[in-house]
mmCIF file with all atom_site columns, C-alpha atoms in Angstrom:
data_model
loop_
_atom_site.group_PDB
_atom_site.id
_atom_site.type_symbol
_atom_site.label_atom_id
_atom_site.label_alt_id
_atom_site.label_comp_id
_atom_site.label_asym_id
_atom_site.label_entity_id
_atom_site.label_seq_id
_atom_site.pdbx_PDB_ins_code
_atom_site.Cartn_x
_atom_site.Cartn_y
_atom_site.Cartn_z
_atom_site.occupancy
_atom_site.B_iso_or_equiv
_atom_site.pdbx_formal_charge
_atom_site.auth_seq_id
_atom_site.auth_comp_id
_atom_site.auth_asym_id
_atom_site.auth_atom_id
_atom_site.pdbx_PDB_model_num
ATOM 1   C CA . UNK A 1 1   ? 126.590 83.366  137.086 1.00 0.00 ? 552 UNK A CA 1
ATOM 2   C CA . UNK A 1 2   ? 125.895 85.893  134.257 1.00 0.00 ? 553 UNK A CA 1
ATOM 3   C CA . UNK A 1 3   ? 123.279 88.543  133.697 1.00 0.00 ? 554 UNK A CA 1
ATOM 4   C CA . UNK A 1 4   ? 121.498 86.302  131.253 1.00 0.00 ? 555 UNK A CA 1
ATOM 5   C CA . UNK A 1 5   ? 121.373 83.278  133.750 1.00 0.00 ? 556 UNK A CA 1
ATOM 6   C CA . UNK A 1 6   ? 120.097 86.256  136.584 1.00 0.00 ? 557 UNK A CA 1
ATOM 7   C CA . UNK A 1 7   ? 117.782 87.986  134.673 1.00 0.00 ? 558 UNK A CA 1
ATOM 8   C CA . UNK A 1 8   ? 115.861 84.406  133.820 1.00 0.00 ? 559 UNK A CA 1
ATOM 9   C CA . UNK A 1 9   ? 116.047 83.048  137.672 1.00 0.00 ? 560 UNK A CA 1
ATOM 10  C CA . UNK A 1 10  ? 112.168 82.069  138.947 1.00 0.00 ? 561 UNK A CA 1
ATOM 11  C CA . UNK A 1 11  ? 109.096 81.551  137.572 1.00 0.00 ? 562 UNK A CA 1
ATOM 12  C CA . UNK A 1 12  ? 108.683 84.128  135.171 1.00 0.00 ? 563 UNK A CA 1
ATOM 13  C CA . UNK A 1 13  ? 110.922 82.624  132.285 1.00 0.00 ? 564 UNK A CA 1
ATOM 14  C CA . UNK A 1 14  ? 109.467 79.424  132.630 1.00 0.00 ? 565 UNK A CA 1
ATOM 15  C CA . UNK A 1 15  ? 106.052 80.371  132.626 1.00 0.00 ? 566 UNK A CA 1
ATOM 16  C CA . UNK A 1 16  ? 106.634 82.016  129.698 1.00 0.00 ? 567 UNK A CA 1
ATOM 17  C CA . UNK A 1 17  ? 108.136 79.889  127.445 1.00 0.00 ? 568 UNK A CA 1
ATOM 18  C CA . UNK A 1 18  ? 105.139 77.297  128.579 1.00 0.00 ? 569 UNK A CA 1
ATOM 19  C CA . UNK A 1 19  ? 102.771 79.342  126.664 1.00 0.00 ? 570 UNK A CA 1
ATOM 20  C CA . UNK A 1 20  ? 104.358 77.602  123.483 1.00 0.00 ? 571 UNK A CA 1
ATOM 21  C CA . UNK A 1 21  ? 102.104 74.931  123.905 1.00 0.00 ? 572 UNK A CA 1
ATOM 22  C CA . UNK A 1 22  ? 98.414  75.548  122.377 1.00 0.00 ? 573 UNK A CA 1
ATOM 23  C CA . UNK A 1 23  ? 95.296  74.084  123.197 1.00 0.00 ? 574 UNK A CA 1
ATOM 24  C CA . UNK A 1 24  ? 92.929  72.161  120.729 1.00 0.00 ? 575 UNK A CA 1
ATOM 25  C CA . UNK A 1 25  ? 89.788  72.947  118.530 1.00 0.00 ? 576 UNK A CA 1
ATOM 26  C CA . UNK A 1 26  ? 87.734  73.995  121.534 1.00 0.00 ? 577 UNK A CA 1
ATOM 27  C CA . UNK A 1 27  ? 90.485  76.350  122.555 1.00 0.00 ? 578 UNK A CA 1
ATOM 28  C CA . UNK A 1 28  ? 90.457  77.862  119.439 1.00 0.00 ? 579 UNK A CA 1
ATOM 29  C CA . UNK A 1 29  ? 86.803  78.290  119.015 1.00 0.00 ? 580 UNK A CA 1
ATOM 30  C CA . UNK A 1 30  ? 87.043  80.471  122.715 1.00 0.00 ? 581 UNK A CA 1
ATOM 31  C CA . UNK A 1 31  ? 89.546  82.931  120.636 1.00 0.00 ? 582 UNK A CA 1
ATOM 32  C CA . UNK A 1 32  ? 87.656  85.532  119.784 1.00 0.00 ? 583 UNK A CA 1
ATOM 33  C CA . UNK A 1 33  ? 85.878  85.696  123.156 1.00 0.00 ? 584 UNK A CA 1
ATOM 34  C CA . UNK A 1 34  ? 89.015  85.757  124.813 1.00 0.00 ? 585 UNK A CA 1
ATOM 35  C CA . UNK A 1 35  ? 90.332  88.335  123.265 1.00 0.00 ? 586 UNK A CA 1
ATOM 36  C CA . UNK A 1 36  ? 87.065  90.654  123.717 1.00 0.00 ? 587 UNK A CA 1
ATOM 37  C CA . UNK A 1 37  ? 87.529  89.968  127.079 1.00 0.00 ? 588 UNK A CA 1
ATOM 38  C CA . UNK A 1 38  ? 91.057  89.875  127.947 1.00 0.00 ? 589 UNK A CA 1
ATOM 39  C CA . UNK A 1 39  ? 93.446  90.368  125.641 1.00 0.00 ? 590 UNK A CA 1
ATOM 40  C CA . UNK A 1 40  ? 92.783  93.823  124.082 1.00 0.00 ? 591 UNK A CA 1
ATOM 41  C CA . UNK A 1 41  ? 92.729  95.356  128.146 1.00 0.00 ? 592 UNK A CA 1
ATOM 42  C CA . UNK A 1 42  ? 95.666  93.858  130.212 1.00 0.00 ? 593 UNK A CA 1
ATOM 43  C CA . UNK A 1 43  ? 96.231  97.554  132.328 1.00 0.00 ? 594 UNK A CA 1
ATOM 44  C CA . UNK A 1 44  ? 99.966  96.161  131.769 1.00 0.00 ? 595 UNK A CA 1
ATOM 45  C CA . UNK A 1 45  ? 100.410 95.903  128.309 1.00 0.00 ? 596 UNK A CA 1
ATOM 46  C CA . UNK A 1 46  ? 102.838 98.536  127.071 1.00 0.00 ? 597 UNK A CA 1
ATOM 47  C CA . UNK A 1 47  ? 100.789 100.690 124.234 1.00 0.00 ? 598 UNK A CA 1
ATOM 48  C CA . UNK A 1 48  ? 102.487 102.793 121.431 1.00 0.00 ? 599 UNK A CA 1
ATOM 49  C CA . UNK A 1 49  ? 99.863  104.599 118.782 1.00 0.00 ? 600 UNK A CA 1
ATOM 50  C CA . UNK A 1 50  ? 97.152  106.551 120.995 1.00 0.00 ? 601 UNK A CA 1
ATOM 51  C CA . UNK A 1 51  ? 95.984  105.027 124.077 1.00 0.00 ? 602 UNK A CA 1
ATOM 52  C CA . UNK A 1 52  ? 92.523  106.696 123.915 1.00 0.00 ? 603 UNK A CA 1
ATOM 53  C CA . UNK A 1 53  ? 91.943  105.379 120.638 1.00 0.00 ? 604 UNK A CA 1
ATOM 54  C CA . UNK A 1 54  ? 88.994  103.826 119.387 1.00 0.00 ? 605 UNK A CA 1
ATOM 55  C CA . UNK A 1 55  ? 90.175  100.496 117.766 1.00 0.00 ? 606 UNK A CA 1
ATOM 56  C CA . UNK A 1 56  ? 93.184  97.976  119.496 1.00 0.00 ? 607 UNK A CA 1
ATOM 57  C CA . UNK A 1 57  ? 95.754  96.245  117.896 1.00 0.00 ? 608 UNK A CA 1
ATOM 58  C CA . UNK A 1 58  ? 97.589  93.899  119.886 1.00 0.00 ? 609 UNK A CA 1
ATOM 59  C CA . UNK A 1 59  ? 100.256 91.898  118.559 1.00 0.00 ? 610 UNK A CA 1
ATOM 60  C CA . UNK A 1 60  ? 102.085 88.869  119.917 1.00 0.00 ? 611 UNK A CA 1
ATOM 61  C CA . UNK A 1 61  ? 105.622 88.752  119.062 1.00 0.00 ? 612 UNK A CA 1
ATOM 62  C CA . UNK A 1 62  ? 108.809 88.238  119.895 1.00 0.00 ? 613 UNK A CA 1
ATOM 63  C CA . UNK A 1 63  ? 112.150 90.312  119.474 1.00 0.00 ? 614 UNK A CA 1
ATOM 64  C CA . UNK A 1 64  ? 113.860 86.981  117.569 1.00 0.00 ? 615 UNK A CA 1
ATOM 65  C CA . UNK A 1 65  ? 111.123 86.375  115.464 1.00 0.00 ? 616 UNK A CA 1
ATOM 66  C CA . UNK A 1 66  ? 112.015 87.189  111.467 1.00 0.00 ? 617 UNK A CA 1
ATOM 67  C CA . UNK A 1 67  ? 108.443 87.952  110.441 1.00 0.00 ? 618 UNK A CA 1
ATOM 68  C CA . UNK A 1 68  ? 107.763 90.190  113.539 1.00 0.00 ? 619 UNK A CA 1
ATOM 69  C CA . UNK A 1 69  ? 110.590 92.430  112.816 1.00 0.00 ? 620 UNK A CA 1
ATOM 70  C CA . UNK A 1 70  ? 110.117 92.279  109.161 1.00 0.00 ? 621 UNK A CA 1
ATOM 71  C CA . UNK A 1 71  ? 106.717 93.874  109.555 1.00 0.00 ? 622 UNK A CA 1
ATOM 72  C CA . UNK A 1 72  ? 106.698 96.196  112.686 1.00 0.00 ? 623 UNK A CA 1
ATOM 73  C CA . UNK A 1 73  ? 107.837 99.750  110.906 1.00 0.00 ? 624 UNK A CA 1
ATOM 74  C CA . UNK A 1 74  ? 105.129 99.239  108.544 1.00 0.00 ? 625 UNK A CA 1
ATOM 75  C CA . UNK A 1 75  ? 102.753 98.697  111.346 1.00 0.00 ? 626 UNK A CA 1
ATOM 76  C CA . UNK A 1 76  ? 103.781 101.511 112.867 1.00 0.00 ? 627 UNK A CA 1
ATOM 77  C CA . UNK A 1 77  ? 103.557 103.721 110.302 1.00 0.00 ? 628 UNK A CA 1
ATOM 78  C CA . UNK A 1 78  ? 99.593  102.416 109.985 1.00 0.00 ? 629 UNK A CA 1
ATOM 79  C CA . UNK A 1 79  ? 99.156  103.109 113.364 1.00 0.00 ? 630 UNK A CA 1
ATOM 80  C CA . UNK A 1 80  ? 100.831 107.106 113.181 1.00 0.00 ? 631 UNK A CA 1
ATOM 81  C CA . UNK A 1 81  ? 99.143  107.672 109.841 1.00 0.00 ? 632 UNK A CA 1
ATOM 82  C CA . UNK A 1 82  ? 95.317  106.047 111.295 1.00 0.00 ? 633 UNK A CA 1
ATOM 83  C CA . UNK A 1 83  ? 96.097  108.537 114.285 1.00 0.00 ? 634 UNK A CA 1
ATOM 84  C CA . UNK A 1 84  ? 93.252  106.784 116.111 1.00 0.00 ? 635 UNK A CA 1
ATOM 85  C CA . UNK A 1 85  ? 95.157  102.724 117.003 1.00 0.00 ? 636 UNK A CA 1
ATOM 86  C CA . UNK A 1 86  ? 96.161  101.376 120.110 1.00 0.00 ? 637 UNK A CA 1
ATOM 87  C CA . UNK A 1 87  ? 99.093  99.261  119.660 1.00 0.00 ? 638 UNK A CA 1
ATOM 88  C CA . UNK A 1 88  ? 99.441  96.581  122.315 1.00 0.00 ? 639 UNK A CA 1
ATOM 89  C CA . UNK A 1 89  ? 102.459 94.757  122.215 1.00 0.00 ? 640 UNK A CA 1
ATOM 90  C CA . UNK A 1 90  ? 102.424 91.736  123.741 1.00 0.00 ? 641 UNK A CA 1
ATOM 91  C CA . UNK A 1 91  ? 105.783 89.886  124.622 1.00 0.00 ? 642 UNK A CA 1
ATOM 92  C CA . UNK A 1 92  ? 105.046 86.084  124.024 1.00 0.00 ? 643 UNK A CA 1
ATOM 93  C CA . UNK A 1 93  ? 108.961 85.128  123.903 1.00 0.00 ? 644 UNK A CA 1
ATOM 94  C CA . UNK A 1 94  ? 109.255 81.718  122.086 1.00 0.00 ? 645 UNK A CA 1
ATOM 95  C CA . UNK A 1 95  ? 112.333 81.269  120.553 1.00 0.00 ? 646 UNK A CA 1
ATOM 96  C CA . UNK A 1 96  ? 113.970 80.301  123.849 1.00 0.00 ? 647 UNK A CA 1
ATOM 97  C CA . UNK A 1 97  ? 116.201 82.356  126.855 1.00 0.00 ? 648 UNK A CA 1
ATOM 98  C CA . UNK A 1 98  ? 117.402 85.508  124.202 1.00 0.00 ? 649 UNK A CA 1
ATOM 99  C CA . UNK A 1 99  ? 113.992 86.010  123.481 1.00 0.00 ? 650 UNK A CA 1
ATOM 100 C CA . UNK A 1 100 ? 112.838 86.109  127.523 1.00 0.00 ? 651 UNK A CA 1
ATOM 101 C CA . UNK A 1 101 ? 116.000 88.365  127.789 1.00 0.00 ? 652 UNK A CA 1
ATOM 102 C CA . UNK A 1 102 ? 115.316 90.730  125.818 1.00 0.00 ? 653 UNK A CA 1
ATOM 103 C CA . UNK A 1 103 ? 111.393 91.078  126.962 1.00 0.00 ? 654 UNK A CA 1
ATOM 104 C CA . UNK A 1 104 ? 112.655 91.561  130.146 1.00 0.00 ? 655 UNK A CA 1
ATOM 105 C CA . UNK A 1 105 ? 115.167 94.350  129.579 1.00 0.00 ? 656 UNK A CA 1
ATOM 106 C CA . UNK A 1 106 ? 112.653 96.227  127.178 1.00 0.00 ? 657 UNK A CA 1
ATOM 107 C CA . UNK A 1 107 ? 110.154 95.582  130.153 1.00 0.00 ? 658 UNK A CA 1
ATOM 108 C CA . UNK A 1 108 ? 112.542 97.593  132.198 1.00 0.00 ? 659 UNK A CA 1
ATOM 109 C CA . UNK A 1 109 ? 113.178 99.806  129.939 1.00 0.00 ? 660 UNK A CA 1
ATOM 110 C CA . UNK A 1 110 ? 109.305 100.199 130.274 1.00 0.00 ? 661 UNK A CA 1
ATOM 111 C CA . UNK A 1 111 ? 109.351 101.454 133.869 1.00 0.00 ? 662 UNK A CA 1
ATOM 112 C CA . UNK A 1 112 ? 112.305 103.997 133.300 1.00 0.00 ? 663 UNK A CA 1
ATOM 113 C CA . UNK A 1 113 ? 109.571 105.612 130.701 1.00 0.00 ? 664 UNK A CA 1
ATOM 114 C CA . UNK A 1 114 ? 111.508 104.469 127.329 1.00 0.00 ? 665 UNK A CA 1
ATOM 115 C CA . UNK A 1 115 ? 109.477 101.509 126.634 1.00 0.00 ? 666 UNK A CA 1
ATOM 116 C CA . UNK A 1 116 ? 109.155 103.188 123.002 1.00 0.00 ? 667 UNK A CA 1
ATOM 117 C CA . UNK A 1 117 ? 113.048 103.618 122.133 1.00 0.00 ? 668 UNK A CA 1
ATOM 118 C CA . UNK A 1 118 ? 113.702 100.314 123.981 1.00 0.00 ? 669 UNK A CA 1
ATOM 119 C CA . UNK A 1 119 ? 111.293 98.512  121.888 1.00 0.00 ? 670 UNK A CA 1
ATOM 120 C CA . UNK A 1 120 ? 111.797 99.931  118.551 1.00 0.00 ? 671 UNK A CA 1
ATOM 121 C CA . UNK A 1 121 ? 115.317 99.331  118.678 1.00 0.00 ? 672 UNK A CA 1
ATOM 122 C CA . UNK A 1 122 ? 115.507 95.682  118.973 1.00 0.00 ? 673 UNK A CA 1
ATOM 123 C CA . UNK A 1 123 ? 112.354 95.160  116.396 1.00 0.00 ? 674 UNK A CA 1
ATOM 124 C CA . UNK A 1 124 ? 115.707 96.629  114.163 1.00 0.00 ? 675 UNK A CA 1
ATOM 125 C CA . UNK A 1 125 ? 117.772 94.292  114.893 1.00 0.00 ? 676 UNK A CA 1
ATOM 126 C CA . UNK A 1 126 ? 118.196 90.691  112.253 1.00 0.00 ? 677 UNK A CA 1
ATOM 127 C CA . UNK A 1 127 ? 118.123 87.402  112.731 1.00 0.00 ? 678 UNK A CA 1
ATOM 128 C CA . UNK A 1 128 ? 119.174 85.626  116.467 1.00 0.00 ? 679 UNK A CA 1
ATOM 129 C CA . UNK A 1 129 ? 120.127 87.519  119.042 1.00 0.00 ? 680 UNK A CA 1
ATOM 130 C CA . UNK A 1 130 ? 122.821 86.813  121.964 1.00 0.00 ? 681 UNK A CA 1
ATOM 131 C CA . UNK A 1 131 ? 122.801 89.135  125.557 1.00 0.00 ? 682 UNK A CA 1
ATOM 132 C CA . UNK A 1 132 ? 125.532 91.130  124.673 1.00 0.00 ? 683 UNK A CA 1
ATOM 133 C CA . UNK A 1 133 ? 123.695 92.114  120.978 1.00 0.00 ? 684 UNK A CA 1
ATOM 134 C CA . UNK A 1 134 ? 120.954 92.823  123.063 1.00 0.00 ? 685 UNK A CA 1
ATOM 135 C CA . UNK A 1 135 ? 122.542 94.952  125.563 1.00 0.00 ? 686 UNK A CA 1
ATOM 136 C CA . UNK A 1 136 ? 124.088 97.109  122.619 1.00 0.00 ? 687 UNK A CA 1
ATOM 137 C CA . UNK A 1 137 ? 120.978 97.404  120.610 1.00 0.00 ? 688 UNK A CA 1
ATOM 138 C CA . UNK A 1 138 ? 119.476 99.275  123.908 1.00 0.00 ? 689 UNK A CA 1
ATOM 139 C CA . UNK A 1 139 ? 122.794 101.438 124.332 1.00 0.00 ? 690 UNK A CA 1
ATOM 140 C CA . UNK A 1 140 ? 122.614 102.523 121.275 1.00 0.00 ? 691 UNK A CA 1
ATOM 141 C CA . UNK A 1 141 ? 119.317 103.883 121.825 1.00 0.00 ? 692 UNK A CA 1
ATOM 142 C CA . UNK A 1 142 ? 120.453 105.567 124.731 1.00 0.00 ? 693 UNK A CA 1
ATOM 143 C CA . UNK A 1 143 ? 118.719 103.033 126.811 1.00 0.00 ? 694 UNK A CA 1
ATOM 144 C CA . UNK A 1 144 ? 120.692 102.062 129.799 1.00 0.00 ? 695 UNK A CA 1
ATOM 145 C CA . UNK A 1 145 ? 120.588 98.578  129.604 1.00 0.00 ? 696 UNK A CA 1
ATOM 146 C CA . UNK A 1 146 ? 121.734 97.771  133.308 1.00 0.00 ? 697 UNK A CA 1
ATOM 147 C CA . UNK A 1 147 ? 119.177 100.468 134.867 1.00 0.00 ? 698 UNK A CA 1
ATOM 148 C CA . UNK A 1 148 ? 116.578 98.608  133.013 1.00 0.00 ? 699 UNK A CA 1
ATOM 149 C CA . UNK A 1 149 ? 117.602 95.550  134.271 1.00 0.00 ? 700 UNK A CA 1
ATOM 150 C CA . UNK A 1 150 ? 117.436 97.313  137.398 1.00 0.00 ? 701 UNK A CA 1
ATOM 151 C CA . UNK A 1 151 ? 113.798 98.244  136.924 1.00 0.00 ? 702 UNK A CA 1
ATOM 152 C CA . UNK A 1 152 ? 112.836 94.940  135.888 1.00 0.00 ? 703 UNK A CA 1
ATOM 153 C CA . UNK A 1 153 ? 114.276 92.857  138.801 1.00 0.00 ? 704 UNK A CA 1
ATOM 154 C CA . UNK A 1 154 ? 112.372 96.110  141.209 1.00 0.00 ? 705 UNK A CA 1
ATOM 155 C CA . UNK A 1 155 ? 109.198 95.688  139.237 1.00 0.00 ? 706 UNK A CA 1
ATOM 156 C CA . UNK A 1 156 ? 109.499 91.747  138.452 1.00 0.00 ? 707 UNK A CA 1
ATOM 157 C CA . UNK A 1 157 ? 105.904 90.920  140.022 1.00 0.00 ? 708 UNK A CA 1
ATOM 158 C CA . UNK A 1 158 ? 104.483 93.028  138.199 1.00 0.00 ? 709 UNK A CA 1
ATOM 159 C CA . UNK A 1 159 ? 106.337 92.076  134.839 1.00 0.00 ? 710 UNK A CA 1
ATOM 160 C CA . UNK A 1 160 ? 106.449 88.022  135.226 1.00 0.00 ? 711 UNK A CA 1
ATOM 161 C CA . UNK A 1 161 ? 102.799 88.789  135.367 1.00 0.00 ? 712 UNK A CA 1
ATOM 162 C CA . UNK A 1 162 ? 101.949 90.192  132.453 1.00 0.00 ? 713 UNK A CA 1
ATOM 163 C CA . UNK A 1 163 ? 104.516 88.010  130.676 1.00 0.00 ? 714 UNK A CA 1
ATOM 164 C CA . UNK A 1 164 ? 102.880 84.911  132.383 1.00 0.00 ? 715 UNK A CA 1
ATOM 165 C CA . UNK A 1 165 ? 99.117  86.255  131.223 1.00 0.00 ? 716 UNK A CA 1
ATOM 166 C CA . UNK A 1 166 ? 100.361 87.012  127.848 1.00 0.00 ? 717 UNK A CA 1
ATOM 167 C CA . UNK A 1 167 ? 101.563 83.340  127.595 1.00 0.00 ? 718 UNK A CA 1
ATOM 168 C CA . UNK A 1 168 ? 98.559  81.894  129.330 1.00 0.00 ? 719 UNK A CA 1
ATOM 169 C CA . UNK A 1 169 ? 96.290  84.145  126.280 1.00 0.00 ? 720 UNK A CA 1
ATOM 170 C CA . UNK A 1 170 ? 98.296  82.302  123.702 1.00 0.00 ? 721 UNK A CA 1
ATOM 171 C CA . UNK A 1 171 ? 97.888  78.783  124.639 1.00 0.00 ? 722 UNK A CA 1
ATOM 172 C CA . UNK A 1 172 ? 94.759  79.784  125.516 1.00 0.00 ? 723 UNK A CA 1
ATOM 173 C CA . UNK A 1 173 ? 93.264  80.994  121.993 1.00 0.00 ? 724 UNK A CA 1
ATOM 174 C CA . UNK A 1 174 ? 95.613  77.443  120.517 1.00 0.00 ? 725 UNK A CA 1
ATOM 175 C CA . UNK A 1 175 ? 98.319  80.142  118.953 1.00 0.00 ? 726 UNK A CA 1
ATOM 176 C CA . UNK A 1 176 ? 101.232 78.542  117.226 1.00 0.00 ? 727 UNK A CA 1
ATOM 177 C CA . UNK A 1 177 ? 103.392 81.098  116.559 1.00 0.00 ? 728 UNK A CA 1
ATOM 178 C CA . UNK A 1 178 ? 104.257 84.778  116.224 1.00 0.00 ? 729 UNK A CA 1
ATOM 179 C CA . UNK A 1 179 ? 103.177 87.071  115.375 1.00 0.00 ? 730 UNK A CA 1
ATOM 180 C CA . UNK A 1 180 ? 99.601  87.196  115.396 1.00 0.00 ? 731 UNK A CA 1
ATOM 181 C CA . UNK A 1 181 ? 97.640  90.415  115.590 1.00 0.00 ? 732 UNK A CA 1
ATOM 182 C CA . UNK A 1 182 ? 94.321  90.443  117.495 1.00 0.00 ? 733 UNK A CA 1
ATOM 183 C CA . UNK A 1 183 ? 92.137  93.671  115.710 1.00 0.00 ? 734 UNK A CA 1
ATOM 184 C CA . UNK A 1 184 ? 89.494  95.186  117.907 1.00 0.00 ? 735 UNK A CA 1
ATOM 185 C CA . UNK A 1 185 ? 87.383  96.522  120.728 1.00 0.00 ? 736 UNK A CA 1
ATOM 186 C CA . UNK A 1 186 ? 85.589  95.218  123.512 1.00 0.00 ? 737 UNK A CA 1
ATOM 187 C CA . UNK A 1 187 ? 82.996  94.285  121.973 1.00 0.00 ? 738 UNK A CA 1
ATOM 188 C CA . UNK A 1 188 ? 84.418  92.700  118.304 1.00 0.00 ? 739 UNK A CA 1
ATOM 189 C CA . UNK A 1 189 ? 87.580  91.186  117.478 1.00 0.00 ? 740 UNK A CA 1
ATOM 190 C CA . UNK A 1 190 ? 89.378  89.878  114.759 1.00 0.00 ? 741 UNK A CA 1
ATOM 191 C CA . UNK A 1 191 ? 92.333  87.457  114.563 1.00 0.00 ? 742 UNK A CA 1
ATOM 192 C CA . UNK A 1 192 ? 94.998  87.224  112.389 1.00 0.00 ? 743 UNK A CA 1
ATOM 193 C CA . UNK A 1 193 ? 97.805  84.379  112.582 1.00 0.00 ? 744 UNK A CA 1
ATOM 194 C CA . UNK A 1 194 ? 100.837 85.062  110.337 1.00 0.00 ? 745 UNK A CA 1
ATOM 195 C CA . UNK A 1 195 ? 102.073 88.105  109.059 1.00 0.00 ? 746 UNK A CA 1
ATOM 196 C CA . UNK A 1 196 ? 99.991  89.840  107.516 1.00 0.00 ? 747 UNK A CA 1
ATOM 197 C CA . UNK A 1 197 ? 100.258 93.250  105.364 1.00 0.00 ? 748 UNK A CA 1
ATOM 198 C CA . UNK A 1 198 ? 98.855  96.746  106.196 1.00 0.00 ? 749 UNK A CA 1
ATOM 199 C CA . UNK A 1 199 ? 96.276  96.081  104.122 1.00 0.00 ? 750 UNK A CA 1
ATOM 200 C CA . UNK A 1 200 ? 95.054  93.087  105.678 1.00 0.00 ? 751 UNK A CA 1
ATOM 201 C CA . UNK A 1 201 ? 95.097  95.354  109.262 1.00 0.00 ? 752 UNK A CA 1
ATOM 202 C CA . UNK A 1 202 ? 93.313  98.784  107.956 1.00 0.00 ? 753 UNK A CA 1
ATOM 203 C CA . UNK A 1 203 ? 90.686  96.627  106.290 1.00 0.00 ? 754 UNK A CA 1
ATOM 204 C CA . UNK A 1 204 ? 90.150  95.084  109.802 1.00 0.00 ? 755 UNK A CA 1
ATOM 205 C CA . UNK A 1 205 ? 89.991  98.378  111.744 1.00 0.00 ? 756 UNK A CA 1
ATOM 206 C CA . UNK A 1 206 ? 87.629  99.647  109.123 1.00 0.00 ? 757 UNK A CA 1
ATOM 207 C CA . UNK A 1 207 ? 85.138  96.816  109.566 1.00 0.00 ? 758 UNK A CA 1
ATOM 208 C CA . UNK A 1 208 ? 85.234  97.187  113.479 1.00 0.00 ? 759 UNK A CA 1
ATOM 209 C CA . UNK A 1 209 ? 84.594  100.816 113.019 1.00 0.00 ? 760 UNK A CA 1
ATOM 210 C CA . UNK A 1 210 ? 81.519  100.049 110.956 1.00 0.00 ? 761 UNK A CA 1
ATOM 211 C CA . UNK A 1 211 ? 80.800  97.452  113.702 1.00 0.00 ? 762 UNK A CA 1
#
């Protein structure tokens, strides 16, 4: 049996890839509640930009999806220049067991403290991805791919978790695909489906400043 086939044993993978699946109108109209409540605070979710700060971005995405990676240096470089963003990234994994893979080694990566380098490196990669790509995208980031395996499989309740709430959010608020950026605090949110420019994402931030 292989790493790939190891790392996507139990519930987790399947749980996640369920979230595909989106609710109807009713769902949808719940969105923006849902993500007051729930989405911008999971204590899991791994944050880049400044975790004090006074507005949330979360993003659902996933490391195979074209328009995900196609956007996310811009969005960080909004996020560094703004100064005052948390970035959430949330893993919603949909383009089947690469995609799960890959969460899960990042995920790792997470717990050995190099959730950032992990991350960043295969938002770099193009187009499909296969376990070993993977695995070398991470080396050559000086992640140690096999220690954050390692990490993942030690901290996999914690993990399958978070990936199963993430999924649960998206079918939840009726998503159909990635990414989609939820802009916001507590108490006002705003959802955007598609990518989306920097623009599009200050302008948000700016209007839940002003409340």
């Amino acid at each position: 049996m292989d790493n790939t086939r190891r790392m996507m044993l139990g519930a987790g993978g399947a749980l996640v890839l369920a979230g595909f699946v989106g609710g109807g109108m009713a769902l949808r109209r719940r969105a923006a509640e849902l993500a007051d409540t729930e989405v911008l605070t999971d204590p899991d979710g791994p944050l880049l930009g400044n975790p004090a700060g006074d507005v949330t971005i979360v993003e659902f995405f996933d490391y195979q999806c074209p328009f995900c990676k196609r956007g996310h240096e811009e969005l960080l470089a909004l996020v560094a220049e703004d100064g005052n963003i948390r970035l959430m990234m949330r893993d919603w994994p949909v383009f089947g067991a690469p995609s799960v893979l890959a969460a899960q080694l990042v995920l790792g990566a997470a717990s050995l403290g190099a959730y950032a380098p992990a991350h960043r490196a295969l938002m770099a990669t193009e187009g499909r991805l296969a376990a070993p790509q993977i695995r070398r995208a991470l080396a050559g980031a000086g992640v140690d791919h096999v220690a954050a395996e390692d990490a993942f499989r030690r901290d996999r309740t914690r993990w399958d978790g978070l990936l199963s709430r993430n999924a649960a959010h998206a079918a939840r608020m009726g998503l159909q695909g990635t990414p989609t950026y939820v802009v916001g605090t507590t108490a006002q949110s705003r959802i955007f489906r598609g990518a989306v420019g920097s623009s599009t994402l200050l302008r948000a931030v700016a209007q839940v400043r002003a409340g």
